[in-house]
JSON list of C-alpha atoms in Angstrom, two decimals:
[
{"chain": "A", "resi": 794, "resn": "UNK", "atom": "CA", "xyz": [-13.67, -19.30, 8.23]},
{"chain": "A", "resi": 795, "resn": "UNK", "atom": "CA", "xyz": [-12.86, -15.95, 9.87]},
{"chain": "A", "resi": 796, "resn": "UNK", "atom": "CA", "xyz": [-10.04, -17.52, 11.85]},
{"chain": "A", "resi": 797, "resn": "UNK", "atom": "CA", "xyz": [-8.51, -19.01, 8.70]},
{"chain": "A", "resi": 798, "resn": "UNK", "atom": "CA", "xyz": [-8.62, -15.62, 6.93]},
{"chain": "A", "resi": 799, "resn": "UNK", "atom": "CA", "xyz": [-7.12, -13.96, 10.00]},
{"chain": "A", "resi": 800, "resn": "UNK", "atom": "CA", "xyz": [-4.20, -16.42, 10.12]},
{"chain": "A", "resi": 801, "resn": "UNK", "atom": "CA", "xyz": [-3.65, -16.05, 6.38]},
{"chain": "A", "resi": 802, "resn": "UNK", "atom": "CA", "xyz": [-3.31, -12.27, 6.72]},
{"chain": "A", "resi": 803, "resn": "UNK", "atom": "CA", "xyz": [-1.47, -12.26, 10.04]},
{"chain": "A", "resi": 804, "resn": "UNK", "atom": "CA", "xyz": [0.92, -15.24, 9.90]},
{"chain": "A", "resi": 805, "resn": "UNK", "atom": "CA", "xyz": [3.03, -15.67, 6.74]},
{"chain": "A", "resi": 806, "resn": "UNK", "atom": "CA", "xyz": [4.12, -19.12, 7.88]},
{"chain": "A", "resi": 807, "resn": "UNK", "atom": "CA", "xyz": [0.56, -20.45, 7.93]},
{"chain": "A", "resi": 808, "resn": "UNK", "atom": "CA", "xyz": [0.41, -21.25, 4.18]},
{"chain": "A", "resi": 809, "resn": "UNK", "atom": "CA", "xyz": [1.87, -20.51, 0.77]},
{"chain": "A", "resi": 810, "resn": "UNK", "atom": "CA", "xyz": [-0.93, -18.05, 0.08]},
{"chain": "A", "resi": 811, "resn": "UNK", "atom": "CA", "xyz": [-0.09, -16.26, 3.35]},
{"chain": "A", "resi": 812, "resn": "UNK", "atom": "CA", "xyz": [3.54, -15.97, 2.22]},
{"chain": "A", "resi": 813, "resn": "UNK", "atom": "CA", "xyz": [2.41, -14.47, -1.08]},
{"chain": "A", "resi": 814, "resn": "UNK", "atom": "CA", "xyz": [0.14, -12.00, 0.70]},
{"chain": "A", "resi": 815, "resn": "UNK", "atom": "CA", "xyz": [2.93, -11.06, 3.11]},
{"chain": "A", "resi": 816, "resn": "UNK", "atom": "CA", "xyz": [5.29, -10.54, 0.17]},
{"chain": "A", "resi": 817, "resn": "UNK", "atom": "CA", "xyz": [2.74, -8.32, -1.60]},
{"chain": "A", "resi": 818, "resn": "UNK", "atom": "CA", "xyz": [2.15, -6.42, 1.65]},
{"chain": "A", "resi": 819, "resn": "UNK", "atom": "CA", "xyz": [5.88, -5.80, 2.06]},
{"chain": "A", "resi": 820, "resn": "UNK", "atom": "CA", "xyz": [6.15, -4.79, -1.59]},
{"chain": "A", "resi": 821, "resn": "UNK", "atom": "CA", "xyz": [3.36, -2.24, -1.12]},
{"chain": "A", "resi": 822, "resn": "UNK", "atom": "CA", "xyz": [5.07, -0.82, 1.97]},
{"chain": "A", "resi": 823, "resn": "UNK", "atom": "CA", "xyz": [8.41, -0.50, 0.19]},
{"chain": "A", "resi": 824, "resn": "UNK", "atom": "CA", "xyz": [6.74, 1.01, -2.88]},
{"chain": "A", "resi": 825, "resn": "UNK", "atom": "CA", "xyz": [4.90, 3.60, -0.79]},
{"chain": "A", "resi": 826, "resn": "UNK", "atom": "CA", "xyz": [8.15, 4.58, 0.97]},
{"chain": "A", "resi": 827, "resn": "UNK", "atom": "CA", "xyz": [10.02, 4.78, -2.34]},
{"chain": "A", "resi": 828, "resn": "UNK", "atom": "CA", "xyz": [7.29, 6.95, -3.87]},
{"chain": "A", "resi": 829, "resn": "UNK", "atom": "CA", "xyz": [7.44, 9.37, -0.96]},
{"chain": "A", "resi": 830, "resn": "UNK", "atom": "CA", "xyz": [11.22, 9.62, -1.35]},
{"chain": "A", "resi": 831, "resn": "UNK", "atom": "CA", "xyz": [11.07, 10.01, -5.14]},
{"chain": "A", "resi": 832, "resn": "UNK", "atom": "CA", "xyz": [8.39, 12.68, -5.02]},
{"chain": "A", "resi": 833, "resn": "UNK", "atom": "CA", "xyz": [10.59, 14.76, -2.73]},
{"chain": "A", "resi": 834, "resn": "UNK", "atom": "CA", "xyz": [13.46, 14.86, -5.25]},
{"chain": "A", "resi": 835, "resn": "UNK", "atom": "CA", "xyz": [14.03, 18.03, -7.24]},
{"chain": "A", "resi": 836, "resn": "UNK", "atom": "CA", "xyz": [14.37, 15.93, -10.38]},
{"chain": "A", "resi": 837, "resn": "UNK", "atom": "CA", "xyz": [10.58, 15.55, -10.52]},
{"chain": "A", "resi": 838, "resn": "UNK", "atom": "CA", "xyz": [9.88, 19.27, -9.96]},
{"chain": "A", "resi": 839, "resn": "UNK", "atom": "CA", "xyz": [11.90, 20.76, -12.81]},
{"chain": "A", "resi": 840, "resn": "UNK", "atom": "CA", "xyz": [8.89, 21.31, -15.08]},
{"chain": "A", "resi": 841, "resn": "UNK", "atom": "CA", "xyz": [6.67, 23.92, -13.47]},
{"chain": "A", "resi": 842, "resn": "UNK", "atom": "CA", "xyz": [4.87, 24.90, -16.66]},
{"chain": "A", "resi": 843, "resn": "UNK", "atom": "CA", "xyz": [1.09, 24.80, -16.81]},
{"chain": "A", "resi": 844, "resn": "UNK", "atom": "CA", "xyz": [1.15, 22.98, -20.12]},
{"chain": "A", "resi": 845, "resn": "UNK", "atom": "CA", "xyz": [-1.25, 20.00, -20.30]},
{"chain": "A", "resi": 846, "resn": "UNK", "atom": "CA", "xyz": [0.77, 18.07, -22.87]},
{"chain": "A", "resi": 847, "resn": "UNK", "atom": "CA", "xyz": [0.52, 14.36, -21.89]},
{"chain": "A", "resi": 848, "resn": "UNK", "atom": "CA", "xyz": [3.94, 13.64, -23.38]},
{"chain": "A", "resi": 849, "resn": "UNK", "atom": "CA", "xyz": [5.70, 15.70, -20.74]},
{"chain": "A", "resi": 850, "resn": "UNK", "atom": "CA", "xyz": [7.89, 13.61, -18.47]},
{"chain": "A", "resi": 851, "resn": "UNK", "atom": "CA", "xyz": [6.45, 15.14, -15.31]},
{"chain": "A", "resi": 852, "resn": "UNK", "atom": "CA", "xyz": [2.90, 14.24, -16.31]},
{"chain": "A", "resi": 853, "resn": "UNK", "atom": "CA", "xyz": [3.90, 10.64, -17.03]},
{"chain": "A", "resi": 854, "resn": "UNK", "atom": "CA", "xyz": [5.65, 10.32, -13.68]},
{"chain": "A", "resi": 855, "resn": "UNK", "atom": "CA", "xyz": [2.69, 11.85, -11.88]},
{"chain": "A", "resi": 856, "resn": "UNK", "atom": "CA", "xyz": [0.34, 9.36, -13.53]},
{"chain": "A", "resi": 857, "resn": "UNK", "atom": "CA", "xyz": [2.54, 6.41, -12.58]},
{"chain": "A", "resi": 858, "resn": "UNK", "atom": "CA", "xyz": [2.98, 7.71, -9.03]},
{"chain": "A", "resi": 859, "resn": "UNK", "atom": "CA", "xyz": [-0.77, 8.23, -8.70]},
{"chain": "A", "resi": 860, "resn": "UNK", "atom": "CA", "xyz": [-1.58, 4.69, -9.88]},
{"chain": "A", "resi": 861, "resn": "UNK", "atom": "CA", "xyz": [1.02, 3.09, -7.61]},
{"chain": "A", "resi": 862, "resn": "UNK", "atom": "CA", "xyz": [-0.07, 5.15, -4.60]},
{"chain": "A", "resi": 863, "resn": "UNK", "atom": "CA", "xyz": [-3.69, 4.25, -5.27]},
{"chain": "A", "resi": 864, "resn": "UNK", "atom": "CA", "xyz": [-2.89, 0.53, -5.45]},
{"chain": "A", "resi": 865, "resn": "UNK", "atom": "CA", "xyz": [-0.97, 0.73, -2.17]},
{"chain": "A", "resi": 866, "resn": "UNK", "atom": "CA", "xyz": [-3.72, 2.65, -0.39]},
{"chain": "A", "resi": 867, "resn": "UNK", "atom": "CA", "xyz": [-6.40, 0.24, -1.63]},
{"chain": "A", "resi": 868, "resn": "UNK", "atom": "CA", "xyz": [-4.32, -2.70, -0.39]},
{"chain": "A", "resi": 869, "resn": "UNK", "atom": "CA", "xyz": [-3.65, -1.12, 3.02]},
{"chain": "A", "resi": 870, "resn": "UNK", "atom": "CA", "xyz": [-7.33, -0.29, 3.45]},
{"chain": "A", "resi": 871, "resn": "UNK", "atom": "CA", "xyz": [-8.52, -3.75, 2.38]},
{"chain": "A", "resi": 872, "resn": "UNK", "atom": "CA", "xyz": [-5.99, -5.45, 4.67]},
{"chain": "A", "resi": 873, "resn": "UNK", "atom": "CA", "xyz": [-7.10, -3.39, 7.66]},
{"chain": "A", "resi": 874, "resn": "UNK", "atom": "CA", "xyz": [-10.85, -3.78, 7.02]},
{"chain": "A", "resi": 875, "resn": "UNK", "atom": "CA", "xyz": [-10.57, -7.55, 6.48]},
{"chain": "A", "resi": 876, "resn": "UNK", "atom": "CA", "xyz": [-8.55, -7.91, 9.69]},
{"chain": "A", "resi": 877, "resn": "UNK", "atom": "CA", "xyz": [-11.12, -5.90, 11.65]},
{"chain": "A", "resi": 878, "resn": "UNK", "atom": "CA", "xyz": [-13.95, -8.01, 10.25]},
{"chain": "A", "resi": 879, "resn": "UNK", "atom": "CA", "xyz": [-12.20, -11.31, 10.92]},
{"chain": "A", "resi": 880, "resn": "UNK", "atom": "CA", "xyz": [-10.70, -10.75, 14.34]},
{"chain": "A", "resi": 881, "resn": "UNK", "atom": "CA", "xyz": [-12.40, -12.56, 17.20]},
{"chain": "A", "resi": 882, "resn": "UNK", "atom": "CA", "xyz": [-11.92, -9.75, 19.73]},
{"chain": "A", "resi": 883, "resn": "UNK", "atom": "CA", "xyz": [-12.21, -6.48, 17.80]},
{"chain": "A", "resi": 884, "resn": "UNK", "atom": "CA", "xyz": [-11.74, -4.21, 20.81]},
{"chain": "A", "resi": 885, "resn": "UNK", "atom": "CA", "xyz": [-8.35, -5.81, 21.53]},
{"chain": "A", "resi": 886, "resn": "UNK", "atom": "CA", "xyz": [-7.30, -5.51, 17.91]},
{"chain": "A", "resi": 887, "resn": "UNK", "atom": "CA", "xyz": [-8.23, -1.85, 17.64]},
{"chain": "A", "resi": 888, "resn": "UNK", "atom": "CA", "xyz": [-6.43, -0.94, 20.86]},
{"chain": "A", "resi": 889, "resn": "UNK", "atom": "CA", "xyz": [-3.12, -2.53, 19.79]},
{"chain": "A", "resi": 890, "resn": "UNK", "atom": "CA", "xyz": [-1.20, 0.18, 17.95]},
{"chain": "A", "resi": 891, "resn": "UNK", "atom": "CA", "xyz": [1.18, -2.30, 16.27]},
{"chain": "A", "resi": 892, "resn": "UNK", "atom": "CA", "xyz": [-1.68, -3.63, 14.13]},
{"chain": "A", "resi": 893, "resn": "UNK", "atom": "CA", "xyz": [-2.51, -0.22, 12.72]},
{"chain": "A", "resi": 894, "resn": "UNK", "atom": "CA", "xyz": [0.70, 0.13, 10.77]}
]
């Protein structure tokens, strides 16, 4: 069972589910990169007021950014933990730096 889960997460060609997981993984990576880039733009820093009005554009963007970042971080964490739990030789997996990113 562990080996099947490992191949599903590690090899997109192993099944249709693995392709879907790989696509979602890539989508999370691209979303996280895009969020970092967008948050650095001045366009999202133009409202420096301390007003707590939820209709402000900045507050809405911050809420969306927070939710998307949280989803990505949850996915990255789950992916890593499941791989660590399912790998047959955990010391080899943890020493390979290409699996950490």
